[in-house]
């Protein structure tokens, strides 16, 4: 490097920067095209509608119905969001509005640790704690038969996994609201809770919805932890205590066999493509949502 | 020149940890007059206003002691209903902070907090306060727009209208014109001069000419202490203290 | 009416308190159960030996293959992501600093990529491997994980770089530096702590993710020996050991989980400590 003079070095550096940038900028398109080409074989032989809405999954006889996986994914994700959303919102309000600063100083490392724990470890924890809890206590108590490996177990583990992600965004959003806005509301004679309910929540609403949207997208694609506790049964679940199957789990469980059955690899890549599209779609919509609806 | 006293501040001390922000403040604020608080940056003017409105409650790190008597009622001791208490005062801050609602609802919200529920009455009062704040003509066709679409000067007048809508007897204004253009500033000043017949106004400002123009009573503060107070003629015409002379002479800022 | 309002206020405050406590308790339970289970079955042998014959039926050996494999893979991927990521972050904040629109679009793209699930990268990496005729290998694993951590790396460095005031760049130009010198010499020096944090954050992500290496890195009982050989990773070793019906092997999975968690906690602790120390040499504006 030192053999080059300054101008040459500048040229090398700049070129490298542009190449890297181009690589990154094209990455989402590259992913999309790559996965699309691989799933094209499947899409040539089956209509998109059939793939998405057919219930029968028998790769060996050429039947590829993704419906059970999509339903499983949607159930698990939605249920996880139902748990995560209120917990995160309430906590974010509490630690930014009601408590002294040291509570936030405790929460930040706690959030960091939760965010750092890898998903296999979450899965393992689910097997150790959540699955037995459901099969031994919750199920019998509610008088339902369950093995524990279920939509509910997956949703619960998943909800814990996305808490740090959603909570972090929400805390940032609430911290960004100027204290003077609160003062203004207080000076009108509003109570703490009225201030939160009528002013802060409304001010933060686009951000809150976006945070939930980002969390949802993240939950939808989570693989290992869900795979380990969801039960992996290709059947439409009738209740949250039934086992299910999700799209990411489908891909992860079957990559080994996919080259031995015709079109199987194409089908799994199609599942990956679905995940990619859902993730891009949600993130895209949420970004525009923030920009568009920040009218107050 | 004796006036009726509206706010009586006695031995007010404010600490932030070990750091004393206000030291032994004693001030008499006359009723239905404009009292201007002057002083260099960081001397505690904003903190003083926040004490009067109990907004210091928002900051758990601030320790407030002493008495602030409004109509012979020590507001610092009040435990119950500090919300009612805050409604005795309208607040106007340095920059306008409209609530995240429509123009109309910014004022209607204050009215609702006051306990007014009838829609017709709310309608009438919204119009009344917007007129009082000199804003009605500019927003009469835009009542359903988000308040942040207004210009900064208009937003500040909206905040003034909102402050009036709680039906206060006192208006606390913290450098209300410092973010505004000259025309908008003039609007606010004129409104204050009109309002002083019915309201006790406490105004913090850095603009000496503004103080001279509209003040009746002047309080000069320095490093958390009150150095001098008196009528505008006394303080501007014949300051007693060396520091006041220096400040008014523009030697330090 | 007033009472109702008071009750509402108290109710929600209690609810908020409970939510916060809920999160902290869950965290405590997770940490406790991992340590409790893991400490019981961890041994010196486990972290210093590779699996011996019959390991997965309860015979002797350890998971050194996975520990070293994971470290190698994560180092490789982090290094590669750094080589690609730093220039991008610098380019955004030095060359494009005046083009707000372009920056916004690129940041937006990066956030989109950040949101893509790691299993998609895994699937993409796998199809790329087949296309190129590659086997499951350390190289394929590194490439896939690099793609996966790239947006994390770039965005966290970008976040730090964007806080550097433009005046610093102007000062550098006024001394006669060109843009790339300003970028690589001044901007990086100003933000060392942030860059290191970004690297460690990415490293933590790289070492903990299973879905992206599942198809691409493969698995082996041997120590990593070469870019084109398969390599074992800790997350997968946990996963495989846990699927074993033998209780002894499952216990080893708990121990492996403890090892992985400890590595990640150490990395994050390290990044906090480093972040604080380097802050002192930073110019404050
Ligand atoms: N919540 C707080 N915690 C700690 N210190 C504070 C707090 N609020 C104010 N201070 C300190 O109190 C002092 C007075 O602040 P204040 O805002 O009242 O000054 P000011 O006279 O309004 O200044 P300016 O003219 O710049 O608005 C400052 O030194 C400030 O740092
Ligand atoms: Mg002030």
Short mmCIF file of N, CA, C and O in Angstrom, two decimals, chain C residues 67-79 137-146 149 203 206-207 209 212-213 216-218 224 231-233:
data_model
loop_
_atom_site.label_atom_id
_atom_site.label_comp_id
_atom_site.label_asym_id
_atom_site.label_seq_id
_atom_site.Cartn_x
_atom_site.Cartn_y
_atom_site.Cartn_z
N UNK C 67 -16.70 -25.49 19.29
CA UNK C 67 -16.26 -24.20 19.84
C UNK C 67 -15.30 -23.53 18.86
O UNK C 67 -15.48 -22.38 18.45
N UNK C 68 -14.27 -24.30 18.45
CA UNK C 68 -13.29 -23.72 17.53
C UNK C 68 -13.92 -23.40 16.18
O UNK C 68 -13.64 -22.38 15.56
N UNK C 69 -14.80 -24.31 15.76
CA UNK C 69 -15.46 -24.10 14.47
C UNK C 69 -16.25 -22.80 14.47
O UNK C 69 -16.14 -21.97 13.56
N UNK C 70 -17.04 -22.61 15.53
CA UNK C 70 -17.85 -21.40 15.62
C UNK C 70 -16.98 -20.15 15.67
O UNK C 70 -17.26 -19.16 14.99
N UNK C 71 -15.90 -20.23 16.47
CA UNK C 71 -15.03 -19.07 16.57
C UNK C 71 -14.41 -18.74 15.21
O UNK C 71 -14.40 -17.59 14.78
N UNK C 72 -13.89 -19.79 14.54
CA UNK C 72 -13.28 -19.56 13.22
C UNK C 72 -14.27 -18.94 12.26
O UNK C 72 -13.99 -17.94 11.59
N UNK C 73 -15.46 -19.54 12.23
CA UNK C 73 -16.46 -19.07 11.28
C UNK C 73 -16.86 -17.63 11.58
O UNK C 73 -16.94 -16.78 10.69
N UNK C 74 -17.08 -17.36 12.87
CA UNK C 74 -17.51 -16.02 13.23
C UNK C 74 -16.41 -14.99 12.98
O UNK C 74 -16.67 -13.89 12.49
N UNK C 75 -15.14 -15.37 13.29
CA UNK C 75 -14.03 -14.46 13.00
C UNK C 75 -13.98 -14.16 11.51
O UNK C 75 -13.88 -13.00 11.09
N UNK C 76 -14.04 -15.23 10.71
CA UNK C 76 -13.95 -15.05 9.26
C UNK C 76 -15.04 -14.14 8.75
O UNK C 76 -14.79 -13.17 8.02
N UNK C 77 -16.27 -14.44 9.17
CA UNK C 77 -17.40 -13.67 8.66
C UNK C 77 -17.33 -12.22 9.14
O UNK C 77 -17.58 -11.29 8.36
N UNK C 78 -16.94 -12.02 10.40
CA UNK C 78 -16.86 -10.66 10.92
C UNK C 78 -15.79 -9.87 10.18
O UNK C 78 -15.99 -8.71 9.80
N UNK C 79 -14.63 -10.53 9.95
CA UNK C 79 -13.55 -9.84 9.22
C UNK C 79 -14.01 -9.44 7.83
O UNK C 79 -13.84 -8.30 7.39
N UNK C 137 -19.15 -26.18 3.60
CA UNK C 137 -17.77 -25.92 4.00
C UNK C 137 -17.67 -24.66 4.83
O UNK C 137 -18.61 -23.86 4.89
N UNK C 138 -16.53 -24.50 5.46
CA UNK C 138 -16.25 -23.29 6.22
C UNK C 138 -16.44 -22.06 5.34
O UNK C 138 -17.06 -21.07 5.74
N UNK C 139 -15.93 -22.15 4.11
CA UNK C 139 -16.02 -21.01 3.21
C UNK C 139 -17.47 -20.62 2.94
O UNK C 139 -17.86 -19.45 3.07
N UNK C 140 -18.28 -21.63 2.60
CA UNK C 140 -19.68 -21.35 2.31
C UNK C 140 -20.37 -20.76 3.53
O UNK C 140 -21.17 -19.82 3.43
N UNK C 141 -20.03 -21.30 4.71
CA UNK C 141 -20.59 -20.78 5.95
C UNK C 141 -20.20 -19.32 6.16
O UNK C 141 -21.04 -18.48 6.46
N UNK C 142 -18.91 -19.05 5.98
CA UNK C 142 -18.43 -17.68 6.18
C UNK C 142 -19.14 -16.72 5.24
O UNK C 142 -19.61 -15.65 5.64
N UNK C 143 -19.25 -17.12 3.96
CA UNK C 143 -19.88 -16.21 2.99
C UNK C 143 -21.33 -15.93 3.37
O UNK C 143 -21.78 -14.78 3.34
N UNK C 144 -22.05 -16.97 3.75
CA UNK C 144 -23.46 -16.78 4.09
C UNK C 144 -23.63 -15.89 5.32
O UNK C 144 -24.42 -14.96 5.33
N UNK C 145 -22.85 -16.21 6.35
CA UNK C 145 -22.97 -15.42 7.58
C UNK C 145 -22.53 -13.98 7.34
O UNK C 145 -23.09 -13.05 7.92
N UNK C 146 -21.55 -13.79 6.46
CA UNK C 146 -21.14 -12.43 6.13
C UNK C 146 -22.33 -11.62 5.60
O UNK C 146 -22.57 -10.50 6.05
N UNK C 149 -24.67 -10.73 8.49
CA UNK C 149 -24.29 -9.72 9.48
C UNK C 149 -23.91 -8.38 8.85
O UNK C 149 -23.73 -7.39 9.56
N UNK C 203 -20.10 -9.86 15.62
CA UNK C 203 -19.50 -11.13 15.99
C UNK C 203 -20.47 -11.96 16.83
O UNK C 203 -20.66 -13.16 16.60
N UNK C 206 -23.03 -13.38 14.61
CA UNK C 206 -22.48 -14.41 13.73
C UNK C 206 -22.32 -15.73 14.48
O UNK C 206 -22.62 -16.80 13.95
N UNK C 207 -21.88 -15.66 15.71
CA UNK C 207 -21.59 -16.90 16.43
C UNK C 207 -22.87 -17.55 16.94
O UNK C 207 -22.93 -18.76 17.15
N UNK C 209 -25.98 -17.52 15.43
CA UNK C 209 -27.04 -17.89 14.50
C UNK C 209 -26.86 -19.31 13.97
O UNK C 209 -25.76 -19.72 13.59
N UNK C 212 -28.53 -19.87 9.43
CA UNK C 212 -27.78 -19.55 8.22
C UNK C 212 -26.64 -20.56 7.97
O UNK C 212 -26.20 -20.70 6.83
N UNK C 213 -26.18 -21.23 9.03
CA UNK C 213 -25.07 -22.17 8.81
C UNK C 213 -25.57 -23.61 8.64
O UNK C 213 -24.81 -24.49 8.25
N UNK C 216 -25.11 -24.56 5.12
CA UNK C 216 -23.93 -24.13 4.38
C UNK C 216 -22.62 -24.59 4.99
O UNK C 216 -21.69 -24.91 4.27
N UNK C 217 -22.56 -24.61 6.34
CA UNK C 217 -21.28 -24.96 6.95
C UNK C 217 -21.14 -26.46 7.16
O UNK C 217 -20.05 -26.98 7.31
N UNK C 218 -22.27 -27.15 7.20
CA UNK C 218 -22.22 -28.58 7.43
C UNK C 218 -21.92 -28.89 8.88
O UNK C 218 -22.15 -28.06 9.77
N UNK C 224 -11.72 -27.73 12.69
CA UNK C 224 -11.72 -27.11 11.36
C UNK C 224 -10.33 -27.23 10.73
O UNK C 224 -9.34 -26.92 11.39
N UNK C 231 -17.48 -27.62 8.69
CA UNK C 231 -17.04 -27.18 10.00
C UNK C 231 -18.20 -27.27 10.98
O UNK C 231 -19.35 -27.07 10.61
N UNK C 232 -17.89 -27.64 12.24
CA UNK C 232 -18.94 -27.73 13.25
C UNK C 232 -19.18 -26.37 13.87
O UNK C 232 -18.28 -25.54 13.90
N UNK C 233 -20.38 -26.13 14.31
CA UNK C 233 -20.69 -24.87 14.97
C UNK C 233 -21.45 -25.15 16.27
O UNK C 233 -22.18 -26.13 16.36
#
